[in-house]
C-alpha positions as a printed NumPy array, in Angstrom:
array([[  -6.973,  -95.179,  -43.982],
       [  -7.357,  -96.038,  -47.674],
       [  -9.977,  -94.733,  -50.079],
       [ -10.436,  -96.865,  -53.212],
       [ -12.049,  -96.011,  -56.539],
       [ -13.213,  -99.112,  -58.446],
       [ -14.553,  -99.538,  -61.967],
       [ -17.483, -101.81 ,  -61.152],
       [ -19.489, -101.358,  -64.336],
       [ -20.601, -104.001,  -66.863],
       [ -19.372, -107.134,  -65.164],
       [ -15.906, -106.232,  -63.903],
       [ -14.579, -104.763,  -60.683],
       [ -11.177, -103.301,  -61.496],
       [  -9.358, -100.926,  -59.124],
       [  -8.543,  -97.529,  -60.586],
       [  -7.218,  -95.281,  -57.827],
       [  -6.199,  -95.612,  -54.178],
       [  -5.67 ,  -92.667,  -51.822],
       [  -4.012,  -93.298,  -48.463],
       [  -4.04 ,  -91.152,  -45.32 ],
       [  -1.364,  -92.077,  -42.777],
       [  -0.811,  -90.835,  -39.216],
       [  -4.043,  -88.882,  -39.358],
       [  -4.708,  -86.689,  -36.316],
       [  -7.715,  -84.356,  -35.993],
       [  -8.216,  -81.892,  -33.15 ],
       [ -11.416,  -79.888,  -33.122],
       [ -10.492,  -77.095,  -30.76 ],
       [ -13.804,  -75.279,  -31.122],
       [ -16.769,  -75.059,  -33.415],
       [ -14.87 ,  -72.612,  -35.588],
       [ -11.38 ,  -74.092,  -35.418],
       [ -10.042,  -77.487,  -36.553],
       [  -6.385,  -78.573,  -36.61 ],
       [  -5.042,  -81.679,  -38.309],
       [  -1.795,  -83.305,  -39.433],
       [  -1.332,  -86.29 ,  -41.737],
       [   0.588,  -87.883,  -44.602],
       [  -1.123,  -88.424,  -47.936],
       [  -0.287,  -90.502,  -51.017],
       [  -2.161,  -91.747,  -54.083],
       [  -1.585,  -94.702,  -56.41 ],
       [  -3.215,  -95.824,  -59.632],
       [  -3.666,  -99.448,  -60.673],
       [  -1.55 , -100.153,  -63.758],
       [  -3.539, -102.775,  -65.649],
       [  -0.605, -103.53 ,  -67.952],
       [   1.626, -104.788,  -65.138],
       [  -1.312, -105.534,  -62.811],
       [   0.084, -103.595,  -59.887],
       [  -0.056, -100.271,  -58.073],
       [   2.127,  -97.36 ,  -59.169],
       [   2.412,  -93.978,  -57.423],
       [   0.663,  -90.874,  -58.721],
       [   1.275,  -88.706,  -55.646],
       [   4.308,  -89.663,  -53.597],
       [   3.991,  -89.642,  -49.816],
       [   3.596,  -86.018,  -48.688],
       [   3.677,  -85.069,  -45.01 ],
       [   1.565,  -82.173,  -43.741],
       [   2.621,  -80.816,  -40.334],
       [  -0.35 ,  -78.535,  -39.828],
       [  -3.657,  -78.179,  -41.603],
       [  -5.761,  -75.467,  -39.976],
       [  -9.37 ,  -74.657,  -40.86 ],
       [ -11.002,  -71.651,  -39.224],
       [ -14.394,  -70.059,  -39.667],
       [ -15.311,  -66.481,  -39.007],
       [ -18.742,  -65.212,  -39.917],
       [ -19.362,  -66.606,  -43.415],
       [ -15.685,  -66.957,  -44.309],
       [ -13.595,  -70.116,  -44.06 ],
       [  -9.818,  -69.936,  -44.035],
       [  -7.423,  -72.832,  -44.571],
       [  -3.753,  -72.843,  -43.676],
       [  -1.446,  -75.7  ,  -44.715],
       [   2.169,  -76.192,  -43.664],
       [   4.145,  -79.157,  -45.023],
       [   7.289,  -80.684,  -43.571],
       [  10.38 ,  -78.836,  -44.744],
       [  11.938,  -81.982,  -46.208],
       [   8.732,  -83.319,  -47.734],
       [   8.086,  -82.323,  -51.346],
       [   4.893,  -82.774,  -53.313],
       [   5.884,  -85.14 ,  -56.136],
       [   3.288,  -86.019,  -58.795],
       [   3.978,  -88.71 ,  -61.405],
       [   2.183,  -88.555,  -64.763],
       [   2.938,  -91.534,  -67.023],
       [   1.795,  -92.545,  -70.488],
       [  -0.005,  -95.594,  -69.11 ],
       [  -1.845,  -93.438,  -66.56 ],
       [  -3.047,  -91.105,  -69.306],
       [  -4.137,  -94.014,  -71.516],
       [  -6.184,  -95.549,  -68.716],
       [  -7.692,  -92.163,  -67.847],
       [  -8.817,  -91.758,  -71.468],
       [ -10.295,  -95.277,  -71.443],
       [ -12.25 ,  -94.582,  -68.26 ],
       [ -13.443,  -91.215,  -69.573],
       [ -14.693,  -92.86 ,  -72.776],
       [ -17.004,  -95.07 ,  -70.686],
       [ -18.676,  -92.23 ,  -68.796],
       [ -21.443,  -91.761,  -71.424],
       [ -22.506,  -95.393,  -70.862],
       [ -22.473,  -94.92 ,  -67.085],
       [ -24.461,  -91.692,  -67.364],
       [ -26.994,  -93.36 ,  -69.65 ],
       [ -27.441,  -96.207,  -67.156],
       [ -28.221,  -93.664,  -64.411],
       [ -30.881,  -92.103,  -66.616],
       [ -32.408,  -95.548,  -67.252],
       [ -32.154,  -96.313,  -63.524],
       [ -30.42 ,  -99.637,  -64.214],
       [ -26.946,  -98.778,  -62.911],
       [ -27.169, -101.394,  -60.165],
       [ -28.068, -104.058,  -62.72 ],
       [ -24.974, -103.124,  -64.747],
       [ -22.681, -103.692,  -61.766],
       [ -21.456, -107.073,  -60.585],
       [ -19.327, -106.333,  -57.547],
       [ -18.876, -109.925,  -56.455],
       [ -18.553, -111.603,  -59.854],
       [ -15.034, -110.828,  -61.007],
       [ -12.191, -108.47 ,  -60.175],
       [ -10.743, -108.275,  -63.677],
       [ -11.667, -108.518,  -67.34 ],
       [ -11.682, -111.982,  -68.955],
       [  -8.441, -113.227,  -70.476],
       [  -8.132, -114.46 ,  -74.058],
       [  -5.933, -117.513,  -74.705],
       [  -4.607, -117.802,  -78.285],
       [  -3.193, -121.148,  -79.35 ],
       [  -0.674, -120.466,  -82.136],
       [   1.475, -123.579,  -81.623],
       [  -0.036, -125.653,  -84.422],
       [  -0.933, -128.344,  -81.84 ],
       [  -3.7  , -128.915,  -79.339],
       [  -2.995, -127.266,  -75.986],
       [  -4.362, -127.712,  -72.469],
       [  -3.868, -125.201,  -69.668],
       [  -4.968, -124.661,  -66.084],
       [  -5.3  , -121.651,  -63.792],
       [  -5.212, -123.805,  -60.619],
       [  -1.426, -123.656,  -60.331],
       [  -1.303, -123.752,  -56.533],
       [  -3.609, -126.781,  -56.315],
       [  -1.575, -128.679,  -58.908],
       [   1.728, -127.969,  -57.18 ],
       [   0.399, -128.879,  -53.718],
       [  -1.101, -132.119,  -55.039],
       [   2.185, -133.149,  -56.604],
       [   4.13 , -132.253,  -53.483],
       [   1.851, -134.435,  -51.361],
       [   1.751, -137.119,  -54.098],
       [  -1.99 , -137.095,  -54.493],
       [  -4.287, -136.708,  -57.462],
       [  -5.328, -133.176,  -58.278],
       [  -8.874, -132.07 ,  -59.025],
       [  -7.712, -129.071,  -61.032],
       [  -9.671, -128.224,  -64.16 ],
       [  -7.745, -128.367,  -67.429],
       [  -9.025, -126.364,  -70.392],
       [  -8.456, -127.683,  -73.928],
       [  -7.794, -125.282,  -76.797],
       [  -7.57 , -126.83 ,  -80.301],
       [  -4.82 , -125.642,  -82.617],
       [  -5.291, -122.195,  -84.161],
       [  -8.252, -121.498,  -81.854],
       [  -8.917, -118.939,  -79.106],
       [ -10.533, -119.419,  -75.712],
       [ -11.832, -116.857,  -73.216],
       [ -11.212, -117.692,  -69.565],
       [ -11.223, -116.106,  -66.123],
       [  -9.383, -116.538,  -62.863],
       [ -11.302, -117.052,  -59.619],
       [ -12.281, -113.655,  -58.143],
       [ -10.176, -112.217,  -55.339],
       [ -10.455, -109.344,  -52.936],
       [  -7.888, -106.731,  -53.887],
       [  -7.553, -105.391,  -50.331],
       [  -3.805, -105.645,  -49.998],
       [  -1.75 , -103.155,  -48.047],
       [   1.251, -101.241,  -49.355],
       [   3.622, -103.797,  -47.861],
       [   1.755, -106.815,  -49.259],
       [   1.636, -108.02 ,  -52.824],
       [  -1.281, -109.831,  -54.357],
       [  -0.479, -113.434,  -55.325],
       [   0.24 , -113.521,  -59.074],
       [  -2.141, -115.028,  -61.589],
       [  -0.365, -117.912,  -63.271],
       [  -0.958, -120.567,  -65.901],
       [   0.43 , -124.034,  -66.495],
       [   0.399, -124.909,  -70.201],
       [   0.931, -128.27 ,  -71.878],
       [   1.365, -128.562,  -75.646],
       [   0.45 , -131.948,  -77.124],
       [   3.664, -133.93 ,  -77.59 ],
       [   5.689, -131.971,  -75.025],
       [   5.967, -131.792,  -71.275],
       [   4.106, -129.012,  -69.47 ],
       [   5.83 , -125.703,  -68.855],
       [   6.658, -124.267,  -65.464],
       [   4.061, -121.734,  -64.209],
       [   4.069, -118.433,  -66.063],
       [   2.801, -115.142,  -64.635],
       [   0.174, -113.531,  -66.897],
       [  -0.588, -110.46 ,  -64.761],
       [   2.035, -108.261,  -66.397],
       [   2.386, -107.683,  -70.121],
       [   5.586, -109.092,  -71.566],
       [   7.187, -111.988,  -73.414],
       [   8.163, -115.125,  -71.514],
       [  10.147, -118.183,  -72.597],
       [  10.028, -121.805,  -71.522],
       [  12.063, -124.829,  -72.612],
       [  10.089, -128.076,  -72.799],
       [  11.143, -131.654,  -73.477],
       [   9.353, -133.774,  -76.024],
       [   7.387, -136.716,  -74.64 ],
       [   6.685, -138.225,  -78.052],
       [   9.293, -139.976,  -80.127],
       [  10.945, -137.623,  -82.586],
       [   9.843, -134.482,  -80.738],
       [  12.993, -132.535,  -79.752],
       [  13.395, -130.046,  -76.928],
       [  11.589, -126.88 ,  -77.956],
       [  11.383, -123.264,  -76.913],
       [   7.852, -121.989,  -76.28 ],
       [   7.065, -118.275,  -76.344],
       [   4.253, -116.919,  -74.159],
       [   3.341, -113.362,  -75.094],
       [   1.008, -111.37 ,  -72.829],
       [  -0.475, -108.205,  -74.319],
       [  -3.384, -105.944,  -73.442],
       [  -6.135, -104.723,  -75.749],
       [  -7.514, -101.192,  -75.667],
       [ -10.396, -102.182,  -73.388],
       [  -7.974, -103.627,  -70.815],
       [  -8.463, -107.302,  -71.719],
       [  -5.292, -109.4  ,  -71.454],
       [  -4.355, -111.662,  -74.386],
       [  -2.11 , -114.686,  -73.778],
       [  -0.622, -116.027,  -77.04 ],
       [   1.375, -119.275,  -76.995],
       [   3.551, -120.017,  -80.026],
       [   6.868, -121.323,  -81.275],
       [  10.006, -119.18 ,  -81.238],
       [  10.26 , -118.651,  -84.995],
       [   7.87 , -116.67 ,  -87.167],
       [   7.642, -115.749,  -90.855],
       [   6.547, -112.323,  -92.084],
       [   5.267, -112.177,  -95.669],
       [   5.795, -108.799,  -97.355],
       [   5.232, -110.119, -100.892],
       [   2.147, -109.281, -102.986],
       [   1.252, -113.011, -103.114],
       [   0.497, -115.81 , -100.695],
       [   3.589, -117.575,  -99.404],
       [   3.757, -121.353,  -98.97 ],
       [   6.196, -122.636,  -96.331],
       [   7.77 , -126.081,  -96.755],
       [  10.028, -128.24 ,  -94.622],
       [  13.434, -128.528,  -96.3  ],
       [  13.84 , -132.077,  -94.954],
       [  10.766, -133.828,  -96.381],
       [   9.355, -131.053,  -98.641],
       [   6.087, -131.108,  -96.665],
       [   3.94 , -127.976,  -96.854],
       [   3.653, -126.528,  -93.358],
       [   1.445, -123.482,  -93.761],
       [   0.341, -120.569,  -95.932],
       [   1.115, -116.978,  -94.982],
       [  -1.081, -114.25 ,  -96.423],
       [   0.414, -110.979,  -97.755],
       [   1.287, -108.503,  -94.962],
       [   0.792, -111.264,  -92.385],
       [   3.182, -112.632,  -89.767],
       [   2.665, -116.213,  -88.641],
       [   4.579, -118.477,  -86.232],
       [   5.829, -121.804,  -87.536],
       [   4.004, -124.812,  -86.002],
       [   5.944, -126.055,  -82.997],
       [   6.578, -129.6  ,  -84.37 ],
       [   8.484, -128.057,  -87.307],
       [  10.173, -125.108,  -85.575],
       [  13.511, -126.974,  -85.579],
       [  13.417, -127.509,  -89.376],
       [  15.041, -125.487,  -92.111],
       [  12.533, -124.05 ,  -94.569],
       [  11.798, -123.523,  -98.218],
       [   9.381, -120.878,  -99.453],
       [   7.395, -120.45 , -102.652],
       [   5.001, -117.671, -103.729],
       [   1.551, -119.003, -104.648],
       [  -0.594, -118.015, -107.628],
       [   2.138, -116.423, -109.752],
       [   3.43 , -119.402, -111.815],
       [   6.604, -119.836, -109.752],
       [   7.958, -123.381, -110.006],
       [  11.061, -123.073, -107.806],
       [  11.452, -122.738, -104.062],
       [  13.823, -120.442, -102.183],
       [  15.682, -121.9  ,  -99.227],
       [  15.842, -120.193,  -95.826],
       [  18.449, -121.256,  -93.253],
       [  17.961, -119.71 ,  -89.845],
       [  20.611, -121.895,  -88.179],
       [  23.381, -119.822,  -89.811],
       [  22.365, -116.779,  -87.736],
       [  23.463, -117.627,  -84.203],
       [  24.276, -114.311,  -82.498],
       [  21.445, -112.21 ,  -81.038],
       [  20.789, -109.137,  -83.169],
       [  22.553, -110.491,  -86.275],
       [  20.747, -110.34 ,  -89.626],
       [  21.387, -112.38 ,  -92.786],
       [  19.971, -110.941,  -96.038],
       [  19.77 , -112.794,  -99.361],
       [  18.301, -112.144, -102.81 ],
       [  17.137, -115.234, -104.701],
       [  15.868, -115.692, -108.252],
       [  13.088, -118.202, -108.898],
       [  12.116, -119.674, -112.268],
       [   8.575, -119.174, -113.542],
       [   6.65 , -121.834, -115.448],
       [   5.784, -119.473, -118.313],
       [   9.512, -118.802, -118.908],
       [   8.77 , -115.071, -119.025],
       [  11.245, -113.514, -116.68 ],
       [  11.929, -114.479, -113.085],
       [  10.442, -113.957, -109.642],
       [  12.863, -112.26 , -107.244],
       [  12.577, -112.458, -103.466],
       [  14.618, -111.02 , -100.614],
       [  14.881, -113.005,  -97.391],
       [  16.033, -111.483,  -94.127],
       [  16.704, -113.739,  -91.128],
       [  17.127, -111.988,  -87.785],
       [  18.178, -113.629,  -84.539],
       [  16.034, -112.176,  -81.755],
       [  17.346, -111.327,  -78.299],
       [  15.939, -114.479,  -76.759],
       [  17.615, -116.258,  -73.837],
       [  20.574, -118.586,  -74.41 ],
       [  20.423, -121.969,  -76.198],
       [  21.643, -120.746,  -79.577],
       [  21.02 , -124.187,  -81.085],
       [  17.275, -123.614,  -80.691],
       [  15.353, -121.304,  -83.014],
       [  14.683, -117.766,  -81.892],
       [  14.338, -115.962,  -85.2  ],
       [  12.131, -113.71 ,  -87.275],
       [  12.145, -114.362,  -91.028],
       [  11.049, -111.593,  -93.394],
       [  10.277, -112.296,  -97.058],
       [  10.022, -109.066,  -99.051],
       [   9.947, -107.845, -102.631],
       [  13.287, -106.54 , -103.979],
       [  11.717, -103.189, -104.849],
       [   8.921, -101.272, -103.145],
       [   7.489,  -98.128, -104.726],
       [   5.274,  -95.801, -102.742],
       [   3.526,  -92.917, -104.461],
       [   3.626,  -90.632, -101.437],
       [   7.436,  -90.702, -101.538],
       [   7.927,  -90.551, -105.311],
       [   5.146,  -88.196, -106.237],
       [   3.935,  -85.305, -104.095],
       [   1.109,  -84.519, -106.531],
       [  -2.325,  -86.182, -106.172],
       [  -2.045,  -87.914, -109.568],
       [  -1.08 ,  -91.349, -110.822],
       [   2.426,  -92.043, -112.068],
       [   3.99 ,  -94.515, -114.463],
       [   7.296,  -96.094, -113.498],
       [   9.701,  -97.272, -116.22 ],
       [  12.389,  -99.715, -115.108],
       [  14.477, -100.977, -118.014],
       [  11.883, -102.498, -120.379],
       [   9.157, -102.774, -117.744],
       [   6.328, -100.304, -117.118],
       [   4.539, -100.174, -113.75 ],
       [   1.47 ,  -97.943, -113.193],
       [   1.264,  -96.575, -109.657],
       [  -1.869,  -94.873, -108.343],
       [  -1.612,  -91.827, -106.089],
       [  -1.144,  -92.774, -102.448],
       [  -0.668,  -96.471, -103.24 ],
       [   2.24 ,  -98.864, -102.763],
       [   3.619, -101.239, -105.377],
       [   5.652, -104.355, -104.571],
       [   7.775, -105.363, -107.564],
       [   9.17 , -108.899, -107.771],
       [   9.933, -109.158, -111.505],
       [  13.033, -106.944, -111.555],
       [  16.112, -106.472, -109.444],
       [  18.021, -103.203, -109.647],
       [  21.715, -103.915, -110.034],
       [  22.531, -101.707, -113.023],
       [  20.415,  -99.416, -115.129],
       [  18.333,  -96.358, -114.478],
       [  14.817,  -95.636, -113.34 ],
       [  12.506,  -92.865, -114.53 ],
       [   8.793,  -92.136, -114.344],
       [   6.167,  -90.12 , -116.223],
       [   2.927,  -88.656, -114.891],
       [  -0.268,  -89.4  , -116.774]])
């Protein structure tokens, strides 16, 4: 016998807790005496991996006796000698408990307004909507009808599956068909999967989006000049439990400069994208195989720094460089540090699988230099940099090789 607790409020029906009673036997020997034996366990539904995980491991009770005498009830419980009461408390369990508790004021308010039934939709959906983020730089189509597509192709017939189009750099909210989550301990619910096709490439093999994680697919180009590419599918979960599926290339650029960063293809000098300060952005898939050149925008820099990710071929390796760029006003130089890291992606070292960081050569943070709540003035060689209390300063006009640094409070 299973007892389920579902969150069926505001348009979703998500399982929370499941308590199971096994081998239950009840013997009412008299009006004042009841004897029972059973095994009990409890599981919670981990929304991050979309599966059940144990809270209370199976615990066997040999004898549970309830007696009544006058106005007093006595209970006597004897467990099996080899059966221990094991309780698992995980970080994910606590996070979900806090999320559910934060919604109780809304539930309580709906009871007071007598519209709780209107807030529930038990038959509409068994999960929160998914959010599909297209970060490939191309138009993308995807489908949730994976089984129908595969069966149609096996039987060599045309499929009636619905394909959803997501333009480049756009998001789309979607849902899977509702299912009954009445699966036993020995059965697993069929996974929720997507088939994705990026314009210019073949479609990927089905990817499971139930569990949070990062998945990789190799796809062949179907257009002339489009090489084999690695596509990254990243599944994350927001605080409210909504799953986010982001599809992107396998190389991204993180801008830690105080200015916008323009990214160019080293082959044809074409501008590919702009990356805002403190932003990380994946390179468009059609250009992920290129080498790059970078140039800060809005600071009179007339040179470009080159970035070669293909020289970093071993997972975990990092290549750091400092480059000096000429400025159009001829007043000093603009210094940048580039750090190329090979991520621990699957094999195929000839394909990109890198993170590129572009940072200022010197970062000053008031909380580390000055413990007083006042502004400071930093002197580096012949340069003076004011730094407000609690602020951070990214310096690109100097590089510290020799010399000394000192600061005065004002």
